[in-house]
Amino acid sequence: MTHKQFLVGLVTVAVVALGIAAYFVFARSSAGEAASVTTAMTLVKDDHTLGSPNAPITVIEYAAPMCPHCAHFDRDVFPDFKHQYIDTGKVYFVFRVFPLGAPDVAVEAMARCLPKENYFPFMDMMYRNQSQWDPDGYIIPDIHAALVHMGAIAGMTSAQVDACISDQAVQQRIQQAANDAQSRYGVYQTPSFIINGRLENPTSLEEMKAILDPELAKK
């Protein structure tokens, strides 16, 4: 794949991000109302999950690899959240990408090409190294080369990276997940969390505990 072809591919998958950006204009005014609604949660076979599906609480995180707030949650909040709630059987955790830009789609496509057990480690690596590939806030002269470099760290060849990014079926699944996040749950920012069917936007472990612990007390 040439750089020109790669950029054309990014423009194609950017349709997802453009749709989401347009949705921001309409969603912010109703976000408070959306957060008060409980919606039936639907999981799909290609979701990436952690913990027991029999846990009393299900948490879906919608995040974007380019998002600095998502990187903060991954780095500074998630380890303790996982230790206290997922590893103890209290929470069944589901992670879905809600793309804010075309590189988010590319990263998710790359992650889905890896063995399933490598999905979360790859996402963690991308969050912790946003300065190496993320054009949102960093000067990245060649996004394609940057993604190929990150893929190489994960054991992928350049050809594998290009094949993953170009996979139309994967792009469609990513778009469907984003559309579902908007229409079903009212997601309008990242990270967002669907906790037993309710849209929440905690930014710290303390805020997460304030939501989860009262729910657990009811079980």
PDB file of C-alpha atoms in Angstrom:
ATOM      1  CA  MET A   1       0.000   0.000   0.000  1.00  0.00           C
ATOM      2  CA  THR A   2       1.391   3.433  -0.927  1.00  0.00           C
ATOM      3  CA  HIS A   3       1.117   6.437   1.346  1.00  0.00           C
ATOM      4  CA  LYS A   4      -1.460   7.859  -1.066  1.00  0.00           C
ATOM      5  CA  GLN A   5      -3.573   4.721  -0.811  1.00  0.00           C
ATOM      6  CA  PHE A   6      -3.267   4.791   2.954  1.00  0.00           C
ATOM      7  CA  LEU A   7      -4.454   8.394   3.078  1.00  0.00           C
ATOM      8  CA  VAL A   8      -7.393   7.546   0.812  1.00  0.00           C
ATOM      9  CA  GLY A   9      -8.243   4.749   3.227  1.00  0.00           C
ATOM     10  CA  LEU A  10      -8.110   7.143   6.142  1.00  0.00           C
ATOM     11  CA  VAL A  11     -10.440   9.518   4.334  1.00  0.00           C
ATOM     12  CA  THR A  12     -12.854   6.638   3.775  1.00  0.00           C
ATOM     13  CA  VAL A  13     -12.917   5.523   7.386  1.00  0.00           C
ATOM     14  CA  ALA A  14     -13.059   9.154   8.503  1.00  0.00           C
ATOM     15  CA  VAL A  15     -16.732   9.098   7.510  1.00  0.00           C
ATOM     16  CA  VAL A  16     -17.267   7.474  10.882  1.00  0.00           C
ATOM     17  CA  ALA A  17     -15.500  10.286  12.698  1.00  0.00           C
ATOM     18  CA  LEU A  18     -17.302  12.982  10.718  1.00  0.00           C
ATOM     19  CA  GLY A  19     -20.636  11.487  11.662  1.00  0.00           C
ATOM     20  CA  ILE A  20     -19.642  11.474  15.304  1.00  0.00           C
ATOM     21  CA  ALA A  21     -18.336  15.042  15.161  1.00  0.00           C
ATOM     22  CA  ALA A  22     -21.642  16.204  13.719  1.00  0.00           C
ATOM     23  CA  TYR A  23     -23.457  14.344  16.455  1.00  0.00           C
ATOM     24  CA  PHE A  24     -21.566  16.364  19.101  1.00  0.00           C
ATOM     25  CA  VAL A  25     -23.483  19.490  18.076  1.00  0.00           C
ATOM     26  CA  PHE A  26     -26.826  17.914  18.914  1.00  0.00           C
ATOM     27  CA  ALA A  27     -25.914  15.610  21.775  1.00  0.00           C
ATOM     28  CA  ARG A  28     -24.303  17.903  24.299  1.00  0.00           C
ATOM     29  CA  SER A  29     -27.505  19.773  25.087  1.00  0.00           C
ATOM     30  CA  SER A  30     -29.322  16.564  25.929  1.00  0.00           C
ATOM     31  CA  ALA A  31     -26.485  14.726  27.671  1.00  0.00           C
ATOM     32  CA  GLY A  32     -27.928  15.221  31.126  1.00  0.00           C
ATOM     33  CA  GLU A  33     -31.262  13.795  30.030  1.00  0.00           C
ATOM     34  CA  ALA A  34     -29.570  10.821  28.345  1.00  0.00           C
ATOM     35  CA  ALA A  35     -27.643  10.006  31.515  1.00  0.00           C
ATOM     36  CA  SER A  36     -30.892   9.514  33.438  1.00  0.00           C
ATOM     37  CA  VAL A  37     -32.175   6.815  31.073  1.00  0.00           C
ATOM     38  CA  THR A  38     -31.571   3.109  31.621  1.00  0.00           C
ATOM     39  CA  THR A  39     -31.174   1.181  28.383  1.00  0.00           C
ATOM     40  CA  ALA A  40     -30.994  -2.555  27.795  1.00  0.00           C
ATOM     41  CA  MET A  41     -27.389  -3.558  27.208  1.00  0.00           C
ATOM     42  CA  THR A  42     -26.498  -5.741  24.228  1.00  0.00           C
ATOM     43  CA  LEU A  43     -23.163  -7.547  23.958  1.00  0.00           C
ATOM     44  CA  VAL A  44     -21.803  -9.038  20.729  1.00  0.00           C
ATOM     45  CA  LYS A  45     -19.481 -11.965  20.089  1.00  0.00           C
ATOM     46  CA  ASP A  46     -16.520  -9.835  18.989  1.00  0.00           C
ATOM     47  CA  ASP A  47     -16.573  -7.587  22.070  1.00  0.00           C
ATOM     48  CA  HIS A  48     -13.315  -7.481  23.994  1.00  0.00           C
ATOM     49  CA  THR A  49     -14.013  -8.183  27.633  1.00  0.00           C
ATOM     50  CA  LEU A  50     -12.372  -8.726  31.012  1.00  0.00           C
ATOM     51  CA  GLY A  51     -13.760 -10.458  34.084  1.00  0.00           C
ATOM     52  CA  SER A  52     -16.661 -12.789  34.669  1.00  0.00           C
ATOM     53  CA  PRO A  53     -19.828 -12.504  32.557  1.00  0.00           C
ATOM     54  CA  ASN A  54     -21.666 -13.538  35.727  1.00  0.00           C
ATOM     55  CA  ALA A  55     -20.540 -10.416  37.592  1.00  0.00           C
ATOM     56  CA  PRO A  56     -23.435  -8.397  39.077  1.00  0.00           C
ATOM     57  CA  ILE A  57     -22.504  -5.241  37.156  1.00  0.00           C
ATOM     58  CA  THR A  58     -21.594  -4.844  33.487  1.00  0.00           C
ATOM     59  CA  VAL A  59     -19.544  -1.803  32.455  1.00  0.00           C
ATOM     60  CA  ILE A  60     -19.032  -0.865  28.812  1.00  0.00           C
ATOM     61  CA  GLU A  61     -16.285   1.675  28.182  1.00  0.00           C
ATOM     62  CA  TYR A  62     -16.431   3.676  24.953  1.00  0.00           C
ATOM     63  CA  ALA A  63     -13.040   5.209  24.284  1.00  0.00           C
ATOM     64  CA  ALA A  64     -10.839   6.541  21.479  1.00  0.00           C
ATOM     65  CA  PRO A  65      -7.138   5.671  21.143  1.00  0.00           C
ATOM     66  CA  MET A  66      -6.363   9.312  20.231  1.00  0.00           C
ATOM     67  CA  CYS A  67      -8.213  10.687  23.278  1.00  0.00           C
ATOM     68  CA  PRO A  68      -5.894  12.072  26.018  1.00  0.00           C
ATOM     69  CA  HIS A  69      -8.607  11.666  28.667  1.00  0.00           C
ATOM     70  CA  CYS A  70      -8.940   8.000  27.704  1.00  0.00           C
ATOM     71  CA  ALA A  71      -5.172   7.626  28.017  1.00  0.00           C
ATOM     72  CA  HIS A  72      -5.358   9.157  31.492  1.00  0.00           C
ATOM     73  CA  PHE A  73      -8.069   6.697  32.510  1.00  0.00           C
ATOM     74  CA  ASP A  74      -6.112   3.766  31.079  1.00  0.00           C
ATOM     75  CA  ARG A  75      -2.892   4.781  32.797  1.00  0.00           C
ATOM     76  CA  ASP A  76      -3.991   6.277  36.117  1.00  0.00           C
ATOM     77  CA  VAL A  77      -7.429   4.845  36.901  1.00  0.00           C
ATOM     78  CA  PHE A  78      -7.930   1.532  35.144  1.00  0.00           C
ATOM     79  CA  PRO A  79      -5.272  -0.520  37.002  1.00  0.00           C
ATOM     80  CA  ASP A  80      -6.930   0.117  40.393  1.00  0.00           C
ATOM     81  CA  PHE A  81     -10.422  -0.209  38.891  1.00  0.00           C
ATOM     82  CA  LYS A  82      -9.455  -3.584  37.441  1.00  0.00           C
ATOM     83  CA  HIS A  83      -7.887  -4.755  40.697  1.00  0.00           C
ATOM     84  CA  GLN A  84     -10.820  -3.707  42.883  1.00  0.00           C
ATOM     85  CA  TYR A  85     -13.795  -4.515  40.659  1.00  0.00           C
ATOM     86  CA  ILE A  86     -12.957  -6.691  37.651  1.00  0.00           C
ATOM     87  CA  ASP A  87     -10.504  -9.111  39.249  1.00  0.00           C
ATOM     88  CA  THR A  88     -12.787  -9.538  42.272  1.00  0.00           C
ATOM     89  CA  GLY A  89     -15.791 -10.598  40.167  1.00  0.00           C
ATOM     90  CA  LYS A  90     -17.825  -7.455  40.810  1.00  0.00           C
ATOM     91  CA  VAL A  91     -17.683  -6.040  37.268  1.00  0.00           C
ATOM     92  CA  TYR A  92     -17.788  -7.555  33.795  1.00  0.00           C
ATOM     93  CA  PHE A  93     -15.859  -5.075  31.653  1.00  0.00           C
ATOM     94  CA  VAL A  94     -16.470  -4.495  27.941  1.00  0.00           C
ATOM     95  CA  PHE A  95     -14.247  -2.188  25.869  1.00  0.00           C
ATOM     96  CA  ARG A  96     -15.382  -0.595  22.608  1.00  0.00           C
ATOM     97  CA  VAL A  97     -13.746   2.039  20.425  1.00  0.00           C
ATOM     98  CA  PHE A  98     -15.754   5.195  19.739  1.00  0.00           C
ATOM     99  CA  PRO A  99     -13.600   6.839  17.036  1.00  0.00           C
ATOM    100  CA  LEU A 100     -13.072  10.580  17.051  1.00  0.00           C
ATOM    101  CA  GLY A 101     -10.715  10.557  14.057  1.00  0.00           C
ATOM    102  CA  ALA A 102      -9.575   8.269  11.276  1.00  0.00           C
ATOM    103  CA  PRO A 103      -6.429   7.112  13.139  1.00  0.00           C
ATOM    104  CA  ASP A 104      -8.705   5.716  15.864  1.00  0.00           C
ATOM    105  CA  VAL A 105     -10.250   3.423  13.272  1.00  0.00           C
ATOM    106  CA  ALA A 106      -6.809   2.380  12.047  1.00  0.00           C
ATOM    107  CA  VAL A 107      -5.610   1.556  15.573  1.00  0.00           C
ATOM    108  CA  GLU A 108      -8.727  -0.464  16.364  1.00  0.00           C
ATOM    109  CA  ALA A 109      -8.360  -2.361  13.087  1.00  0.00           C
ATOM    110  CA  MET A 110      -4.743  -3.163  13.944  1.00  0.00           C
ATOM    111  CA  ALA A 111      -5.690  -4.283  17.446  1.00  0.00           C
ATOM    112  CA  ARG A 112      -8.335  -6.639  16.096  1.00  0.00           C
ATOM    113  CA  CYS A 113      -5.758  -8.303  13.847  1.00  0.00           C
ATOM    114  CA  LEU A 114      -3.694  -9.376  16.834  1.00  0.00           C
ATOM    115  CA  PRO A 115      -4.351 -12.513  18.893  1.00  0.00           C
ATOM    116  CA  LYS A 116      -7.245 -11.753  21.232  1.00  0.00           C
ATOM    117  CA  GLU A 117      -5.045 -11.938  24.325  1.00  0.00           C
ATOM    118  CA  ASN A 118      -2.883  -9.147  22.883  1.00  0.00           C
ATOM    119  CA  TYR A 119      -5.754  -6.719  22.275  1.00  0.00           C
ATOM    120  CA  PHE A 120      -5.696  -4.947  25.639  1.00  0.00           C
ATOM    121  CA  PRO A 121      -1.873  -4.828  25.903  1.00  0.00           C
ATOM    122  CA  PHE A 122      -1.754  -3.241  22.431  1.00  0.00           C
ATOM    123  CA  MET A 123      -4.345  -0.616  23.340  1.00  0.00           C
ATOM    124  CA  ASP A 124      -2.449   0.134  26.541  1.00  0.00           C
ATOM    125  CA  MET A 125       0.754   0.562  24.532  1.00  0.00           C
ATOM    126  CA  MET A 126      -0.955   2.945  22.121  1.00  0.00           C
ATOM    127  CA  TYR A 127      -2.357   5.032  24.972  1.00  0.00           C
ATOM    128  CA  ARG A 128       0.995   5.258  26.708  1.00  0.00           C
ATOM    129  CA  ASN A 129       2.759   6.250  23.486  1.00  0.00           C
ATOM    130  CA  GLN A 130       0.326   8.718  21.951  1.00  0.00           C
ATOM    131  CA  SER A 131       3.203  11.122  21.336  1.00  0.00           C
ATOM    132  CA  GLN A 132       4.662   8.610  18.869  1.00  0.00           C
ATOM    133  CA  TRP A 133       1.644   8.338  16.537  1.00  0.00           C
ATOM    134  CA  ASP A 134      -1.328  10.504  17.593  1.00  0.00           C
ATOM    135  CA  PRO A 135      -1.750  13.632  15.417  1.00  0.00           C
ATOM    136  CA  ASP A 136      -4.210  15.116  17.926  1.00  0.00           C
ATOM    137  CA  GLY A 137      -1.887  17.274  20.002  1.00  0.00           C
ATOM    138  CA  TYR A 138       1.391  15.992  18.561  1.00  0.00           C
ATOM    139  CA  ILE A 139       3.311  16.739  15.377  1.00  0.00           C
ATOM    140  CA  ILE A 140       3.362  13.466  13.436  1.00  0.00           C
ATOM    141  CA  PRO A 141       4.831  14.070   9.955  1.00  0.00           C
ATOM    142  CA  ASP A 142       3.858  10.615   8.640  1.00  0.00           C
ATOM    143  CA  ILE A 143       0.936   8.935  10.397  1.00  0.00           C
ATOM    144  CA  HIS A 144       1.219   5.814   8.278  1.00  0.00           C
ATOM    145  CA  ALA A 145       4.887   5.326   9.156  1.00  0.00           C
ATOM    146  CA  ALA A 146       4.108   5.987  12.819  1.00  0.00           C
ATOM    147  CA  LEU A 147       1.392   3.325  12.871  1.00  0.00           C
ATOM    148  CA  VAL A 148       3.671   0.864  11.060  1.00  0.00           C
ATOM    149  CA  HIS A 149       6.317   1.528  13.709  1.00  0.00           C
ATOM    150  CA  MET A 150       3.854   0.875  16.534  1.00  0.00           C
ATOM    151  CA  GLY A 151       2.661  -2.239  14.760  1.00  0.00           C
ATOM    152  CA  ALA A 152       6.255  -3.485  14.537  1.00  0.00           C
ATOM    153  CA  ILE A 153       6.593  -3.189  18.306  1.00  0.00           C
ATOM    154  CA  ALA A 154       3.550  -5.472  18.569  1.00  0.00           C
ATOM    155  CA  GLY A 155       5.103  -7.958  16.135  1.00  0.00           C
ATOM    156  CA  MET A 156       3.297  -6.888  12.953  1.00  0.00           C
ATOM    157  CA  THR A 157       4.918  -6.386   9.563  1.00  0.00           C
ATOM    158  CA  SER A 158       4.202  -3.321   7.458  1.00  0.00           C
ATOM    159  CA  ALA A 159       2.141  -5.460   5.084  1.00  0.00           C
ATOM    160  CA  GLN A 160       0.084  -6.810   7.980  1.00  0.00           C
ATOM    161  CA  VAL A 161      -0.602  -3.308   9.280  1.00  0.00           C
ATOM    162  CA  ASP A 162      -1.781  -2.183   5.846  1.00  0.00           C
ATOM    163  CA  ALA A 163      -3.963  -5.251   5.394  1.00  0.00           C
ATOM    164  CA  CYS A 164      -5.591  -4.740   8.777  1.00  0.00           C
ATOM    165  CA  ILE A 165      -6.275  -1.057   8.193  1.00  0.00           C
ATOM    166  CA  SER A 166      -7.763  -1.809   4.773  1.00  0.00           C
ATOM    167  CA  ASP A 167     -10.168  -4.490   6.012  1.00  0.00           C
ATOM    168  CA  GLN A 168     -13.593  -3.179   5.015  1.00  0.00           C
ATOM    169  CA  ALA A 169     -15.479  -5.643   7.198  1.00  0.00           C
ATOM    170  CA  VAL A 170     -13.605  -4.464  10.296  1.00  0.00           C
ATOM    171  CA  GLN A 171     -14.210  -0.817   9.371  1.00  0.00           C
ATOM    172  CA  GLN A 172     -17.940  -1.538   9.095  1.00  0.00           C
ATOM    173  CA  ARG A 173     -17.991  -3.221  12.517  1.00  0.00           C
ATOM    174  CA  ILE A 174     -16.244  -0.226  14.053  1.00  0.00           C
ATOM    175  CA  GLN A 175     -18.755   2.126  12.449  1.00  0.00           C
ATOM    176  CA  GLN A 176     -21.671  -0.017  13.631  1.00  0.00           C
ATOM    177  CA  ALA A 177     -20.357   0.023  17.200  1.00  0.00           C
ATOM    178  CA  ALA A 178     -20.079   3.822  17.057  1.00  0.00           C
ATOM    179  CA  ASN A 179     -23.563   4.203  15.607  1.00  0.00           C
ATOM    180  CA  ASP A 180     -24.943   1.906  18.298  1.00  0.00           C
ATOM    181  CA  ALA A 181     -23.202   3.917  21.023  1.00  0.00           C
ATOM    182  CA  GLN A 182     -24.907   7.063  19.779  1.00  0.00           C
ATOM    183  CA  SER A 183     -28.380   5.738  19.066  1.00  0.00           C
ATOM    184  CA  ARG A 184     -28.707   3.244  21.914  1.00  0.00           C
ATOM    185  CA  TYR A 185     -26.904   4.966  24.775  1.00  0.00           C
ATOM    186  CA  GLY A 186     -26.486   8.613  23.772  1.00  0.00           C
ATOM    187  CA  VAL A 187     -22.691   8.529  23.919  1.00  0.00           C
ATOM    188  CA  TYR A 188     -21.236  11.905  22.919  1.00  0.00           C
ATOM    189  CA  GLN A 189     -17.728  12.006  24.402  1.00  0.00           C
ATOM    190  CA  THR A 190     -14.844   9.771  25.402  1.00  0.00           C
ATOM    191  CA  PRO A 191     -14.374   8.079  27.666  1.00  0.00           C
ATOM    192  CA  SER A 192     -17.993   7.237  28.377  1.00  0.00           C
ATOM    193  CA  PHE A 193     -19.238   4.322  30.439  1.00  0.00           C
ATOM    194  CA  ILE A 194     -22.477   2.397  30.258  1.00  0.00           C
ATOM    195  CA  ILE A 195     -23.009   0.987  33.745  1.00  0.00           C
ATOM    196  CA  ASN A 196     -25.875  -1.478  33.901  1.00  0.00           C
ATOM    197  CA  GLY A 197     -27.530   0.389  31.043  1.00  0.00           C
ATOM    198  CA  ARG A 198     -26.929   3.969  32.217  1.00  0.00           C
ATOM    199  CA  LEU A 199     -24.604   6.504  30.577  1.00  0.00           C
ATOM    200  CA  GLU A 200     -22.016   7.808  33.050  1.00  0.00           C
ATOM    201  CA  ASN A 201     -18.839   9.875  32.664  1.00  0.00           C
ATOM    202  CA  PRO A 202     -16.606   9.274  35.715  1.00  0.00           C
ATOM    203  CA  THR A 203     -13.039  10.566  35.395  1.00  0.00           C
ATOM    204  CA  SER A 204     -11.494   9.120  38.561  1.00  0.00           C
ATOM    205  CA  LEU A 205     -11.596   5.961  40.639  1.00  0.00           C
ATOM    206  CA  GLU A 206     -13.458   7.863  43.347  1.00  0.00           C
ATOM    207  CA  GLU A 207     -16.195   8.869  40.902  1.00  0.00           C
ATOM    208  CA  MET A 208     -16.368   5.316  39.599  1.00  0.00           C
ATOM    209  CA  LYS A 209     -16.687   3.939  43.143  1.00  0.00           C
ATOM    210  CA  ALA A 210     -19.463   6.427  43.899  1.00  0.00           C
ATOM    211  CA  ILE A 211     -21.452   4.922  41.016  1.00  0.00           C
ATOM    212  CA  LEU A 212     -20.571   1.248  41.455  1.00  0.00           C
ATOM    213  CA  ASP A 213     -20.702   0.751  45.218  1.00  0.00           C
ATOM    214  CA  PRO A 214     -24.378   1.775  45.649  1.00  0.00           C
ATOM    215  CA  GLU A 215     -25.252  -0.514  42.724  1.00  0.00           C
ATOM    216  CA  LEU A 216     -23.349  -3.396  44.308  1.00  0.00           C
ATOM    217  CA  ALA A 217     -25.117  -2.804  47.608  1.00  0.00           C
ATOM    218  CA  LYS A 218     -28.441  -3.529  45.872  1.00  0.00           C
ATOM    219  CA  LYS A 219     -27.282  -6.932  44.576  1.00  0.00           C
TER     220      LYS A 219
END
